[in-house]
mmCIF file with all atom_site columns, C-alpha atoms in Angstrom:
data_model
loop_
_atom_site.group_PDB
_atom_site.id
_atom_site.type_symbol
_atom_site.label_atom_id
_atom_site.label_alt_id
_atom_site.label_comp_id
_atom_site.label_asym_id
_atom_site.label_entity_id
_atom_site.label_seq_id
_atom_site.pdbx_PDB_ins_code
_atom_site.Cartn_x
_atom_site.Cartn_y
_atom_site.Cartn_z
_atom_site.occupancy
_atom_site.B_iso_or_equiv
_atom_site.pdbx_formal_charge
_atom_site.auth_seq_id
_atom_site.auth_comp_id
_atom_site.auth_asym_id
_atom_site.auth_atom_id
_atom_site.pdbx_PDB_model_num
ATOM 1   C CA . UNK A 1 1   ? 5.205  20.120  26.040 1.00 0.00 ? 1   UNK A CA 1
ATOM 2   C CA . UNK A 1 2   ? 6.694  20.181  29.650 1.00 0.00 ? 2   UNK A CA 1
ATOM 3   C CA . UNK A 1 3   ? 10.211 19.078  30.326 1.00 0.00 ? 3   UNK A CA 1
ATOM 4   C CA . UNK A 1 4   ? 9.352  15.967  31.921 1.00 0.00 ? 4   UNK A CA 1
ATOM 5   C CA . UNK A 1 5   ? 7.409  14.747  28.339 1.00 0.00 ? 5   UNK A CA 1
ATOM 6   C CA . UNK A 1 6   ? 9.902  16.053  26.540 1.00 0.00 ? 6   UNK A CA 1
ATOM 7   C CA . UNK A 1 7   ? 12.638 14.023  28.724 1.00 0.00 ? 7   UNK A CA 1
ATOM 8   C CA . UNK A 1 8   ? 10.648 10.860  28.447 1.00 0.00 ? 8   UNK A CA 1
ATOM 9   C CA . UNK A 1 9   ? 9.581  11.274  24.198 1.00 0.00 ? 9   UNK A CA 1
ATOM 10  C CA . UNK A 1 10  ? 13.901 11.451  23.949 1.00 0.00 ? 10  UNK A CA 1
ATOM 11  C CA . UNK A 1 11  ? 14.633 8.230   26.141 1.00 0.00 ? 11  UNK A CA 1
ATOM 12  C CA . UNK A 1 12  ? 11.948 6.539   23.703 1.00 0.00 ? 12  UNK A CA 1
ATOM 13  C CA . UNK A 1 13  ? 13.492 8.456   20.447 1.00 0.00 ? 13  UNK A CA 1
ATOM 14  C CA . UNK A 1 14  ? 16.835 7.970   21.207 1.00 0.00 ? 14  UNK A CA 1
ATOM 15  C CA . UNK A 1 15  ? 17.394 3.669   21.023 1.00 0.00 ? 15  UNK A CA 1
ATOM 16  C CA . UNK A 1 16  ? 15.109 4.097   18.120 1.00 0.00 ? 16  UNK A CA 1
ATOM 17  C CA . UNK A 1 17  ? 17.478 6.127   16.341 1.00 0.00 ? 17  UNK A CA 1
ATOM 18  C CA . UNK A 1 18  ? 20.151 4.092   17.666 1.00 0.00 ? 18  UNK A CA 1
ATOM 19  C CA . UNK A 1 19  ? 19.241 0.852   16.378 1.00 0.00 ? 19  UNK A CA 1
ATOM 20  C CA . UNK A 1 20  ? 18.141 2.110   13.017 1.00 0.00 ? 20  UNK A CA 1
ATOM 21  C CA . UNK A 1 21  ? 18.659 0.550   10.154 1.00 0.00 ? 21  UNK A CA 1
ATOM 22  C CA . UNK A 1 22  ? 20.500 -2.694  12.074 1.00 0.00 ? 22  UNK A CA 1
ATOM 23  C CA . UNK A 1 23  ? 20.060 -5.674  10.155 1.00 0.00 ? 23  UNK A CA 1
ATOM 24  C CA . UNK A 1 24  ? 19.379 -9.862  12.205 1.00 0.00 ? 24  UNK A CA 1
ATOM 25  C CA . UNK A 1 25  ? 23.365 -9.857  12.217 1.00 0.00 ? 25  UNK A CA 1
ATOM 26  C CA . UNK A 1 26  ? 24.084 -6.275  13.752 1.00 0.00 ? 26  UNK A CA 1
ATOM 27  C CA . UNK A 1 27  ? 21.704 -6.898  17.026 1.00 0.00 ? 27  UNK A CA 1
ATOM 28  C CA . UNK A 1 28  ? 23.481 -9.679  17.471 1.00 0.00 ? 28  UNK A CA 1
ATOM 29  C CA . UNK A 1 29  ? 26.738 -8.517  17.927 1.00 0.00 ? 29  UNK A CA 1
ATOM 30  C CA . UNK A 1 30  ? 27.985 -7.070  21.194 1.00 0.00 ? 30  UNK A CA 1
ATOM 31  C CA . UNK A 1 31  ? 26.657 -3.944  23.255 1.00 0.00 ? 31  UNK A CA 1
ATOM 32  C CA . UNK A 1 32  ? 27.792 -1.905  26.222 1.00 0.00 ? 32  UNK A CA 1
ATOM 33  C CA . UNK A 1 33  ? 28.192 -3.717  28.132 1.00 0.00 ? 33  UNK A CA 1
ATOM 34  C CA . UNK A 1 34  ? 30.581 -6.309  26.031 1.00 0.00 ? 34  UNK A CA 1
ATOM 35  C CA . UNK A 1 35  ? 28.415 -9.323  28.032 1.00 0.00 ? 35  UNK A CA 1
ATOM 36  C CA . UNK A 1 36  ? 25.367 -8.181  26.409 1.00 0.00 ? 36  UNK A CA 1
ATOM 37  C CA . UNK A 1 37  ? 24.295 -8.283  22.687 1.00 0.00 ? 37  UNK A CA 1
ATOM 38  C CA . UNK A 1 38  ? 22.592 -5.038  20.948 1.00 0.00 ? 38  UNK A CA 1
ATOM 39  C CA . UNK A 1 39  ? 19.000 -7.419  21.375 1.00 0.00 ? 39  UNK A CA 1
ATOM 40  C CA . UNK A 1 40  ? 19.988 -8.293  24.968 1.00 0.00 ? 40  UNK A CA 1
ATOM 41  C CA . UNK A 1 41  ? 20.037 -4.210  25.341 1.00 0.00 ? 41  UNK A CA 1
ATOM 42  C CA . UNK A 1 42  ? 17.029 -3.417  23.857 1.00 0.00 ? 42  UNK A CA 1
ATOM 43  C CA . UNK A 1 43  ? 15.317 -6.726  25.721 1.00 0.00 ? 43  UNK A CA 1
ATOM 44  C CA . UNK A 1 44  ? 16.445 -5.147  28.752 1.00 0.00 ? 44  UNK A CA 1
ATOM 45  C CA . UNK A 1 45  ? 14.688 -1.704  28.181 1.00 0.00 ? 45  UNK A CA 1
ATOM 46  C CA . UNK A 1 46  ? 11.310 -3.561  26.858 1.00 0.00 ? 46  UNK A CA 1
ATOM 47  C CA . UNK A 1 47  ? 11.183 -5.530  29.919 1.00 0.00 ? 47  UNK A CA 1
ATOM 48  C CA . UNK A 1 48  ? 11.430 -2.407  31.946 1.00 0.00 ? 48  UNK A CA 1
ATOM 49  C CA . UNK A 1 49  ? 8.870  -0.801  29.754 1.00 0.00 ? 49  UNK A CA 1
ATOM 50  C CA . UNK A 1 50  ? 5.940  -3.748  30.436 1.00 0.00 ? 50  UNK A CA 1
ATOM 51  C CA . UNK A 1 51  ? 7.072  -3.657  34.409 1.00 0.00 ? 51  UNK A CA 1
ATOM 52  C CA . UNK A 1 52  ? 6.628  0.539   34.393 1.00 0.00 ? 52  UNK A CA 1
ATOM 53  C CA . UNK A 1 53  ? 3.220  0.227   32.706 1.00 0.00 ? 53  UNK A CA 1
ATOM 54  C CA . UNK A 1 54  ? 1.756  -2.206  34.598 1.00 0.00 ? 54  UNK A CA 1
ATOM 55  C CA . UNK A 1 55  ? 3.149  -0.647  37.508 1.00 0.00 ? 55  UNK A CA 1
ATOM 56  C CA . UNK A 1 56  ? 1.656  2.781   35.873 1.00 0.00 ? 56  UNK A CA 1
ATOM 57  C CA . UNK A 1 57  ? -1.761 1.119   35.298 1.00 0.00 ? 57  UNK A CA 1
ATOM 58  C CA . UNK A 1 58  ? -2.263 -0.331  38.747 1.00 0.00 ? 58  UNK A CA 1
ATOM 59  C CA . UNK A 1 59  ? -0.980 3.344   40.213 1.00 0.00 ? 59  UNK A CA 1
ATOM 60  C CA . UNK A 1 60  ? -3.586 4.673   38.051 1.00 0.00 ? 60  UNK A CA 1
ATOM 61  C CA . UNK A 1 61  ? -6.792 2.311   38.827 1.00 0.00 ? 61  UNK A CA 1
ATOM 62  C CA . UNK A 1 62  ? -5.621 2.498   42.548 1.00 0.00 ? 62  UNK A CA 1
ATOM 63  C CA . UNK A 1 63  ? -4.025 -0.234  43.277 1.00 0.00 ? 63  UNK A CA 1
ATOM 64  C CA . UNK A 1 64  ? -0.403 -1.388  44.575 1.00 0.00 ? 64  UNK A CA 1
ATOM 65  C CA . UNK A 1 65  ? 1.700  -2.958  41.849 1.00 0.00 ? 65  UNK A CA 1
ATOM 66  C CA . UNK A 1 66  ? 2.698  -6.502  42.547 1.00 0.00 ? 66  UNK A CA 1
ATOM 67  C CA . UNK A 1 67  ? 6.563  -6.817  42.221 1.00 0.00 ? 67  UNK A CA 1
ATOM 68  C CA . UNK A 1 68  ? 5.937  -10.280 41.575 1.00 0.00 ? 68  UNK A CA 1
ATOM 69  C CA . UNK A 1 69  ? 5.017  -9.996  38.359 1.00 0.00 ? 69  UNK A CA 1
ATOM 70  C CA . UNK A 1 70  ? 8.827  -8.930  37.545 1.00 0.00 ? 70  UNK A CA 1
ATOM 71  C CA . UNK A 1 71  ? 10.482 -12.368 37.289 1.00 0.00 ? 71  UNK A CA 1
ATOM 72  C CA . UNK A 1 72  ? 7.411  -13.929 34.769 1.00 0.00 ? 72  UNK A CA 1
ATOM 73  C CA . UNK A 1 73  ? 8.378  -10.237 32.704 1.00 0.00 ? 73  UNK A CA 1
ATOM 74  C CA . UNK A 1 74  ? 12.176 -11.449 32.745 1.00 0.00 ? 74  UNK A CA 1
ATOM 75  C CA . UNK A 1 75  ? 11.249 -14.914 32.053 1.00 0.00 ? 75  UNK A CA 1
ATOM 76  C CA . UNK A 1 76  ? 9.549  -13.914 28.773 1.00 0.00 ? 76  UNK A CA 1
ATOM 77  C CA . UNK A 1 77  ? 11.789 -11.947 27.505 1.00 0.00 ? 77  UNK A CA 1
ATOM 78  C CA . UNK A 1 78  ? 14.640 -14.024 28.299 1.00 0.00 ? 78  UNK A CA 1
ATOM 79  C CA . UNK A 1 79  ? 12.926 -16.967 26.275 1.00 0.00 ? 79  UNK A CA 1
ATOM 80  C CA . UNK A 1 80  ? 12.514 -14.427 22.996 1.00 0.00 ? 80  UNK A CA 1
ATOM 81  C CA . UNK A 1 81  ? 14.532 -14.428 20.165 1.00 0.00 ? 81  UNK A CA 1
ATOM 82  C CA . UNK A 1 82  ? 16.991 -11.631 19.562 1.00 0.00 ? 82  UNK A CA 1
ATOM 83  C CA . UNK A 1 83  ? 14.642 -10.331 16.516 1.00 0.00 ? 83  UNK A CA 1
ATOM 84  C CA . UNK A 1 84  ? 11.432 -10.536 18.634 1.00 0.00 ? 84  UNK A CA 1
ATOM 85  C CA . UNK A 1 85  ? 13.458 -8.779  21.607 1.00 0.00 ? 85  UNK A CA 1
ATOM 86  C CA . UNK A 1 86  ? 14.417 -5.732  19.071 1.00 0.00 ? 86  UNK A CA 1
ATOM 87  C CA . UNK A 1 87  ? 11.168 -5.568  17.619 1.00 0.00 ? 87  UNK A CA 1
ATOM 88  C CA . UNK A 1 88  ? 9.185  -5.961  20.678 1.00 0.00 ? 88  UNK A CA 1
ATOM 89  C CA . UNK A 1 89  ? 11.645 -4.061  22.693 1.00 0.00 ? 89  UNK A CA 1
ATOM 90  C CA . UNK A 1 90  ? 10.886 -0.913  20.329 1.00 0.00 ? 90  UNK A CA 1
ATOM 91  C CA . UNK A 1 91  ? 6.961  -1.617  20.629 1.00 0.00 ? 91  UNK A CA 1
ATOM 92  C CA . UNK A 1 92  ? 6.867  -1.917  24.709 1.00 0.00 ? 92  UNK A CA 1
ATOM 93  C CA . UNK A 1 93  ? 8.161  1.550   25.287 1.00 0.00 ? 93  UNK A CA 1
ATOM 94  C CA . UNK A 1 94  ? 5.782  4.746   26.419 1.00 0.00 ? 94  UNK A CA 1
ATOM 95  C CA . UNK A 1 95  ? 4.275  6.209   23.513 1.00 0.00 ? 95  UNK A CA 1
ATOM 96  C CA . UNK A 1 96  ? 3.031  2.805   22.505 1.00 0.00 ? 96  UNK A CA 1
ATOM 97  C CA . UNK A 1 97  ? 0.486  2.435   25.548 1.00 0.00 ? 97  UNK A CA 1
ATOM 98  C CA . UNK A 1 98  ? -2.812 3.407   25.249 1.00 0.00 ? 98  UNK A CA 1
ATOM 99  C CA . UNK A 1 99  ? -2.824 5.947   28.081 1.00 0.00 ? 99  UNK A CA 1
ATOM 100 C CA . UNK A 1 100 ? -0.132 7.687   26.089 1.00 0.00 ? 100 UNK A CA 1
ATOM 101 C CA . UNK A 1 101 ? -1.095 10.582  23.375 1.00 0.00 ? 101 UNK A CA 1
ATOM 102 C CA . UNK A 1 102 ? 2.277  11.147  21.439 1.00 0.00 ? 102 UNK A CA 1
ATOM 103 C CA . UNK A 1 103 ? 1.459  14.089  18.634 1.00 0.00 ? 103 UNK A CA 1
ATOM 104 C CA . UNK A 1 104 ? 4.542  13.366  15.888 1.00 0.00 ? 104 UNK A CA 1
ATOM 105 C CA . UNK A 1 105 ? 7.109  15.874  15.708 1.00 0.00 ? 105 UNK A CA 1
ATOM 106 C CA . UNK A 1 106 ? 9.961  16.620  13.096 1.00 0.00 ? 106 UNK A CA 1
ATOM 107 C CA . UNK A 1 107 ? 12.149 14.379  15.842 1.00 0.00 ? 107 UNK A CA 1
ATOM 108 C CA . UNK A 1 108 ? 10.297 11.434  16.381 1.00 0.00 ? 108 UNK A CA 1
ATOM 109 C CA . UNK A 1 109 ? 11.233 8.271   14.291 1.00 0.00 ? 109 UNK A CA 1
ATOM 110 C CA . UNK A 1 110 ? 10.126 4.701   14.702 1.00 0.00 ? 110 UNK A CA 1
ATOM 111 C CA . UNK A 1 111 ? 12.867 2.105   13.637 1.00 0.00 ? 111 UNK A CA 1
ATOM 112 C CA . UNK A 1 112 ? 12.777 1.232   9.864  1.00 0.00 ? 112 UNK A CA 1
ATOM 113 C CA . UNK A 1 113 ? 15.245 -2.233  10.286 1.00 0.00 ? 113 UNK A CA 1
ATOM 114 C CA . UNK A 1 114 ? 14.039 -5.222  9.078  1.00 0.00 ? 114 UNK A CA 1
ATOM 115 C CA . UNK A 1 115 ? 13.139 -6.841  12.560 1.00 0.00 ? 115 UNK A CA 1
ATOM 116 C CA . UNK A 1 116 ? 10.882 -4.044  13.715 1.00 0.00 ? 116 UNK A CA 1
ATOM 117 C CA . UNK A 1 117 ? 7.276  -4.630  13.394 1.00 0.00 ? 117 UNK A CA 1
#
């Protein structure tokens, strides 16, 4: 696997990891930073995740991405729940997309807490 896989299977691993066994009450608690809860995190790196692939897809079948689509990305996540943010955050990232081909290693683990899907 070349670096730049292997840097982007960690930055997928690693919340996944981090989150971990955190129960309804744990995501809601406080982050880094202090203003945002652990679900506001992880809504935060799922909405990033849906505006890279689309913006991967459209690269892909030739086409300019439309940085409109950002605010309607925000928007939904905003209006989630801090279990669906967790869960869905956790299910938006890279090795999730079909374009993706993610062989499991003795590293890779997929959150077992109760709010991931």
């Amino acid at each position: 696997m070349n670096d730049g896989v292997a840097a982007l299977h960690a930055s997928v691993d690693h919340p996944a990891k981090m989150v971990d066994g955190f129960g309804p009450d744990r995501i809601r608690q406080p982050a880094y930073p202090a203003e945002w809860t652990v679900a506001d995190t992880l809504s935060h790196l799922g909405s990033a995740a849906v505006i890279m692939r689309r913006g991967f897809e459209e690269g892909v079948a030739g086409r300019d991405a439309d940085g409109d689509v950002n605010q309607s990305v925000w928007d939904e996540w905003s209006a989630k729940s801090p279990d669906d943010q967790a869960a869905d955050a956790l299910e938006a990232m890279p090795p999730s997309w079909p374009c993706w081909t993610r062989p499991p290693t003795a590293n890779s683990k997929r959150s077992t807490s109760p709010w991931a899907r």
